[in-house]
Amino acid sequence: QGQVVESGGGLVQAGGSLRLACAASWSDFRLDMMGWYRQSPDKQGELEQRELVAVIDTDFGTHYIDSVKGRFTISRDNVKRTVYLQMNSLKPEDTAVYYCNTHPYERHYWGQGTQVTVSS
């Protein structure tokens, strides 16, 4: 059974940038579509309220929700078994705990997440 470890969150002013990383432990990572999800402060504790923000396919195709298009970039390194999320021009509404998982998600892969707080 694999796991993920997210890192890179922090406190940043609006307009700033952060780069998140997600290290996965399973050996066939390259065969999985991966996604970054987020859960805002008012929706803590409700797994179904985690919002899918970005997805990267096994062939490196990428997909984003409209609110982050042009600001966020998802990428992956299959050798390192790591997924990244470069976040630029951050807004207060991006404040959330960010998680990575496969897409569709597997319940046993949820990690602790990494907190991103954007101040206005």
mmCIF file with all atom_site columns, C-alpha atoms in Angstrom:
data_model
loop_
_atom_site.group_PDB
_atom_site.id
_atom_site.type_symbol
_atom_site.label_atom_id
_atom_site.label_alt_id
_atom_site.label_comp_id
_atom_site.label_asym_id
_atom_site.label_entity_id
_atom_site.label_seq_id
_atom_site.pdbx_PDB_ins_code
_atom_site.Cartn_x
_atom_site.Cartn_y
_atom_site.Cartn_z
_atom_site.occupancy
_atom_site.B_iso_or_equiv
_atom_site.pdbx_formal_charge
_atom_site.auth_seq_id
_atom_site.auth_comp_id
_atom_site.auth_asym_id
_atom_site.auth_atom_id
_atom_site.pdbx_PDB_model_num
ATOM 1   C CA . GLN A 1 1   ? 0.000   0.000  0.000   1.00 0.00 ? 1   GLN A CA 1
ATOM 2   C CA . GLY A 1 2   ? 1.504   3.291  -1.081  1.00 0.00 ? 2   GLY A CA 1
ATOM 3   C CA . GLN A 1 3   ? 1.458   6.729  0.401   1.00 0.00 ? 3   GLN A CA 1
ATOM 4   C CA . VAL A 1 4   ? 2.088   10.336 -0.526  1.00 0.00 ? 4   VAL A CA 1
ATOM 5   C CA . VAL A 1 5   ? 3.852   13.134 1.314   1.00 0.00 ? 5   VAL A CA 1
ATOM 6   C CA . GLU A 1 6   ? 3.003   16.704 0.365   1.00 0.00 ? 6   GLU A CA 1
ATOM 7   C CA . SER A 1 7   ? 5.265   19.669 1.058   1.00 0.00 ? 7   SER A CA 1
ATOM 8   C CA . GLY A 1 8   ? 5.909   23.261 0.072   1.00 0.00 ? 8   GLY A CA 1
ATOM 9   C CA . GLY A 1 9   ? 2.958   25.093 1.552   1.00 0.00 ? 9   GLY A CA 1
ATOM 10  C CA . GLY A 1 10  ? 3.190   28.259 3.578   1.00 0.00 ? 10  GLY A CA 1
ATOM 11  C CA . LEU A 1 11  ? 1.981   31.791 4.124   1.00 0.00 ? 11  LEU A CA 1
ATOM 12  C CA . VAL A 1 12  ? 2.271   34.176 1.197   1.00 0.00 ? 12  VAL A CA 1
ATOM 13  C CA . GLN A 1 13  ? 0.860   37.551 0.252   1.00 0.00 ? 13  GLN A CA 1
ATOM 14  C CA . ALA A 1 14  ? -1.614  37.889 -2.576  1.00 0.00 ? 14  ALA A CA 1
ATOM 15  C CA . GLY A 1 15  ? 0.239   37.900 -5.882  1.00 0.00 ? 15  GLY A CA 1
ATOM 16  C CA . GLY A 1 16  ? 2.986   35.671 -4.542  1.00 0.00 ? 16  GLY A CA 1
ATOM 17  C CA . SER A 1 17  ? 4.074   32.174 -5.576  1.00 0.00 ? 17  SER A CA 1
ATOM 18  C CA . LEU A 1 18  ? 4.551   28.758 -4.036  1.00 0.00 ? 18  LEU A CA 1
ATOM 19  C CA . ARG A 1 19  ? 5.680   25.415 -5.407  1.00 0.00 ? 19  ARG A CA 1
ATOM 20  C CA . LEU A 1 20  ? 4.142   22.312 -3.898  1.00 0.00 ? 20  LEU A CA 1
ATOM 21  C CA . ALA A 1 21  ? 5.655   18.847 -4.161  1.00 0.00 ? 21  ALA A CA 1
ATOM 22  C CA . CYS A 1 22  ? 4.115   15.435 -3.645  1.00 0.00 ? 22  CYS A CA 1
ATOM 23  C CA . ALA A 1 23  ? 6.355   12.394 -3.238  1.00 0.00 ? 23  ALA A CA 1
ATOM 24  C CA . ALA A 1 24  ? 4.675   9.053  -3.941  1.00 0.00 ? 24  ALA A CA 1
ATOM 25  C CA . SER A 1 25  ? 5.937   5.725  -2.716  1.00 0.00 ? 25  SER A CA 1
ATOM 26  C CA . TRP A 1 26  ? 4.428   3.140  -5.098  1.00 0.00 ? 26  TRP A CA 1
ATOM 27  C CA . SER A 1 27  ? 6.605   1.706  -7.826  1.00 0.00 ? 27  SER A CA 1
ATOM 28  C CA . ASP A 1 28  ? 4.132   1.979  -10.738 1.00 0.00 ? 28  ASP A CA 1
ATOM 29  C CA . PHE A 1 29  ? 3.527   5.676  -10.141 1.00 0.00 ? 29  PHE A CA 1
ATOM 30  C CA . ARG A 1 30  ? 4.167   6.424  -13.819 1.00 0.00 ? 30  ARG A CA 1
ATOM 31  C CA . LEU A 1 31  ? 1.036   4.446  -14.744 1.00 0.00 ? 31  LEU A CA 1
ATOM 32  C CA . ASP A 1 32  ? -1.270  6.671  -12.690 1.00 0.00 ? 32  ASP A CA 1
ATOM 33  C CA . MET A 1 33  ? -2.994  9.924  -13.531 1.00 0.00 ? 33  MET A CA 1
ATOM 34  C CA . MET A 1 34  ? -2.241  12.290 -10.664 1.00 0.00 ? 34  MET A CA 1
ATOM 35  C CA . GLY A 1 35  ? -4.175  15.203 -9.295  1.00 0.00 ? 35  GLY A CA 1
ATOM 36  C CA . TRP A 1 36  ? -3.842  18.062 -6.860  1.00 0.00 ? 36  TRP A CA 1
ATOM 37  C CA . TYR A 1 37  ? -6.893  18.631 -4.698  1.00 0.00 ? 37  TYR A CA 1
ATOM 38  C CA . ARG A 1 38  ? -7.682  21.316 -2.146  1.00 0.00 ? 38  ARG A CA 1
ATOM 39  C CA . GLN A 1 39  ? -10.003 21.699 0.791   1.00 0.00 ? 39  GLN A CA 1
ATOM 40  C CA . SER A 1 40  ? -10.938 25.187 1.920   1.00 0.00 ? 40  SER A CA 1
ATOM 41  C CA . PRO A 1 41  ? -11.214 26.183 5.611   1.00 0.00 ? 41  PRO A CA 1
ATOM 42  C CA . ASP A 1 42  ? -15.002 26.089 5.649   1.00 0.00 ? 42  ASP A CA 1
ATOM 43  C CA . LYS A 1 43  ? -15.096 22.516 4.363   1.00 0.00 ? 43  LYS A CA 1
ATOM 44  C CA . GLN A 1 44  ? -12.671 20.769 6.656   1.00 0.00 ? 44  GLN A CA 1
ATOM 45  C CA . GLY A 1 45  ? -13.535 17.230 7.637   1.00 0.00 ? 45  GLY A CA 1
ATOM 46  C CA . GLU A 1 46  ? -15.659 16.500 4.601   1.00 0.00 ? 46  GLU A CA 1
ATOM 47  C CA . LEU A 1 47  ? -13.702 14.304 2.211   1.00 0.00 ? 47  LEU A CA 1
ATOM 48  C CA . GLU A 1 48  ? -16.237 14.777 -0.554  1.00 0.00 ? 48  GLU A CA 1
ATOM 49  C CA . GLN A 1 49  ? -15.650 18.546 -0.432  1.00 0.00 ? 49  GLN A CA 1
ATOM 50  C CA . ARG A 1 50  ? -12.083 18.285 -1.683  1.00 0.00 ? 50  ARG A CA 1
ATOM 51  C CA . GLU A 1 51  ? -11.887 20.156 -4.953  1.00 0.00 ? 51  GLU A CA 1
ATOM 52  C CA . LEU A 1 52  ? -9.876  18.753 -7.831  1.00 0.00 ? 52  LEU A CA 1
ATOM 53  C CA . VAL A 1 53  ? -7.642  21.597 -8.982  1.00 0.00 ? 53  VAL A CA 1
ATOM 54  C CA . ALA A 1 54  ? -5.311  20.103 -11.586 1.00 0.00 ? 54  ALA A CA 1
ATOM 55  C CA . VAL A 1 55  ? -4.623  16.761 -13.242 1.00 0.00 ? 55  VAL A CA 1
ATOM 56  C CA . ILE A 1 56  ? -1.654  15.399 -15.138 1.00 0.00 ? 56  ILE A CA 1
ATOM 57  C CA . ASP A 1 57  ? -2.065  12.370 -17.370 1.00 0.00 ? 57  ASP A CA 1
ATOM 58  C CA . THR A 1 58  ? 0.377   9.505  -17.812 1.00 0.00 ? 58  THR A CA 1
ATOM 59  C CA . ASP A 1 59  ? 1.376   11.133 -21.117 1.00 0.00 ? 59  ASP A CA 1
ATOM 60  C CA . PHE A 1 60  ? 1.932   14.491 -19.371 1.00 0.00 ? 60  PHE A CA 1
ATOM 61  C CA . GLY A 1 61  ? -1.250  16.105 -20.624 1.00 0.00 ? 61  GLY A CA 1
ATOM 62  C CA . THR A 1 62  ? -2.594  18.647 -18.109 1.00 0.00 ? 62  THR A CA 1
ATOM 63  C CA . HIS A 1 63  ? -6.029  19.881 -17.101 1.00 0.00 ? 63  HIS A CA 1
ATOM 64  C CA . TYR A 1 64  ? -7.100  22.683 -14.735 1.00 0.00 ? 64  TYR A CA 1
ATOM 65  C CA . ILE A 1 65  ? -10.218 24.124 -13.231 1.00 0.00 ? 65  ILE A CA 1
ATOM 66  C CA . ASP A 1 66  ? -11.094 27.513 -14.664 1.00 0.00 ? 66  ASP A CA 1
ATOM 67  C CA . SER A 1 67  ? -10.211 29.485 -11.535 1.00 0.00 ? 67  SER A CA 1
ATOM 68  C CA . VAL A 1 68  ? -6.525  28.476 -11.671 1.00 0.00 ? 68  VAL A CA 1
ATOM 69  C CA . LYS A 1 69  ? -5.910  28.360 -15.426 1.00 0.00 ? 69  LYS A CA 1
ATOM 70  C CA . GLY A 1 70  ? -2.967  30.532 -16.380 1.00 0.00 ? 70  GLY A CA 1
ATOM 71  C CA . ARG A 1 71  ? -1.777  30.730 -12.765 1.00 0.00 ? 71  ARG A CA 1
ATOM 72  C CA . PHE A 1 72  ? -1.073  27.116 -11.727 1.00 0.00 ? 72  PHE A CA 1
ATOM 73  C CA . THR A 1 73  ? 1.105   24.551 -13.500 1.00 0.00 ? 73  THR A CA 1
ATOM 74  C CA . ILE A 1 74  ? 1.130   20.855 -12.677 1.00 0.00 ? 74  ILE A CA 1
ATOM 75  C CA . SER A 1 75  ? 4.094   18.690 -13.634 1.00 0.00 ? 75  SER A CA 1
ATOM 76  C CA . ARG A 1 76  ? 5.545   15.307 -12.777 1.00 0.00 ? 76  ARG A CA 1
ATOM 77  C CA . ASP A 1 77  ? 8.893   13.548 -12.551 1.00 0.00 ? 77  ASP A CA 1
ATOM 78  C CA . ASN A 1 78  ? 8.385   9.801  -12.910 1.00 0.00 ? 78  ASN A CA 1
ATOM 79  C CA . VAL A 1 79  ? 11.976  8.997  -11.935 1.00 0.00 ? 79  VAL A CA 1
ATOM 80  C CA . LYS A 1 80  ? 11.535  10.814 -8.627  1.00 0.00 ? 80  LYS A CA 1
ATOM 81  C CA . ARG A 1 81  ? 7.891   9.706  -8.371  1.00 0.00 ? 81  ARG A CA 1
ATOM 82  C CA . THR A 1 82  ? 6.964   13.282 -7.595  1.00 0.00 ? 82  THR A CA 1
ATOM 83  C CA . VAL A 1 83  ? 4.189   15.612 -8.723  1.00 0.00 ? 83  VAL A CA 1
ATOM 84  C CA . TYR A 1 84  ? 4.567   19.384 -8.507  1.00 0.00 ? 84  TYR A CA 1
ATOM 85  C CA . LEU A 1 85  ? 2.163   22.289 -8.472  1.00 0.00 ? 85  LEU A CA 1
ATOM 86  C CA . GLN A 1 86  ? 3.635   25.682 -9.311  1.00 0.00 ? 86  GLN A CA 1
ATOM 87  C CA . MET A 1 87  ? 1.232   28.349 -8.086  1.00 0.00 ? 87  MET A CA 1
ATOM 88  C CA . ASN A 1 88  ? 1.671   31.941 -9.248  1.00 0.00 ? 88  ASN A CA 1
ATOM 89  C CA . SER A 1 89  ? -0.428  35.074 -8.764  1.00 0.00 ? 89  SER A CA 1
ATOM 90  C CA . LEU A 1 90  ? -1.964  33.565 -5.671  1.00 0.00 ? 90  LEU A CA 1
ATOM 91  C CA . LYS A 1 91  ? -5.271  34.918 -4.392  1.00 0.00 ? 91  LYS A CA 1
ATOM 92  C CA . PRO A 1 92  ? -6.849  34.779 -0.920  1.00 0.00 ? 92  PRO A CA 1
ATOM 93  C CA . GLU A 1 93  ? -9.453  32.372 -2.277  1.00 0.00 ? 93  GLU A CA 1
ATOM 94  C CA . ASP A 1 94  ? -6.651  29.883 -2.985  1.00 0.00 ? 94  ASP A CA 1
ATOM 95  C CA . THR A 1 95  ? -6.241  29.435 0.773   1.00 0.00 ? 95  THR A CA 1
ATOM 96  C CA . ALA A 1 96  ? -6.746  25.738 1.525   1.00 0.00 ? 96  ALA A CA 1
ATOM 97  C CA . VAL A 1 97  ? -5.055  22.528 2.498   1.00 0.00 ? 97  VAL A CA 1
ATOM 98  C CA . TYR A 1 98  ? -3.634  21.033 -0.700  1.00 0.00 ? 98  TYR A CA 1
ATOM 99  C CA . TYR A 1 99  ? -3.481  17.274 -1.236  1.00 0.00 ? 99  TYR A CA 1
ATOM 100 C CA . CYS A 1 100 ? -2.286  15.058 -4.028  1.00 0.00 ? 100 CYS A CA 1
ATOM 101 C CA . ASN A 1 101 ? -3.725  11.709 -5.013  1.00 0.00 ? 101 ASN A CA 1
ATOM 102 C CA . THR A 1 102 ? -4.378  9.640  -8.060  1.00 0.00 ? 102 THR A CA 1
ATOM 103 C CA . HIS A 1 103 ? -7.250  10.651 -10.320 1.00 0.00 ? 103 HIS A CA 1
ATOM 104 C CA . PRO A 1 104 ? -9.756  9.267  -9.593  1.00 0.00 ? 104 PRO A CA 1
ATOM 105 C CA . TYR A 1 105 ? -8.569  9.313  -5.987  1.00 0.00 ? 105 TYR A CA 1
ATOM 106 C CA . GLU A 1 106 ? -7.865  6.273  -3.886  1.00 0.00 ? 106 GLU A CA 1
ATOM 107 C CA . ARG A 1 107 ? -8.946  6.693  -0.262  1.00 0.00 ? 107 ARG A CA 1
ATOM 108 C CA . HIS A 1 108 ? -5.873  4.953  1.128   1.00 0.00 ? 108 HIS A CA 1
ATOM 109 C CA . TYR A 1 109 ? -3.550  7.419  -0.659  1.00 0.00 ? 109 TYR A CA 1
ATOM 110 C CA . TRP A 1 110 ? -4.712  10.561 1.140   1.00 0.00 ? 110 TRP A CA 1
ATOM 111 C CA . GLY A 1 111 ? -1.807  12.175 2.977   1.00 0.00 ? 111 GLY A CA 1
ATOM 112 C CA . GLN A 1 112 ? -1.708  14.964 5.544   1.00 0.00 ? 112 GLN A CA 1
ATOM 113 C CA . GLY A 1 113 ? -1.732  17.688 2.928   1.00 0.00 ? 113 GLY A CA 1
ATOM 114 C CA . THR A 1 114 ? 0.112   20.988 3.008   1.00 0.00 ? 114 THR A CA 1
ATOM 115 C CA . GLN A 1 115 ? -1.433  24.268 4.142   1.00 0.00 ? 115 GLN A CA 1
ATOM 116 C CA . VAL A 1 116 ? -1.440  27.225 1.769   1.00 0.00 ? 116 VAL A CA 1
ATOM 117 C CA . THR A 1 117 ? -2.508  30.557 3.225   1.00 0.00 ? 117 THR A CA 1
ATOM 118 C CA . VAL A 1 118 ? -2.745  33.650 1.053   1.00 0.00 ? 118 VAL A CA 1
ATOM 119 C CA . SER A 1 119 ? -3.124  36.972 2.826   1.00 0.00 ? 119 SER A CA 1
ATOM 120 C CA . SER A 1 120 ? -4.738  39.983 1.197   1.00 0.00 ? 120 SER A CA 1
#
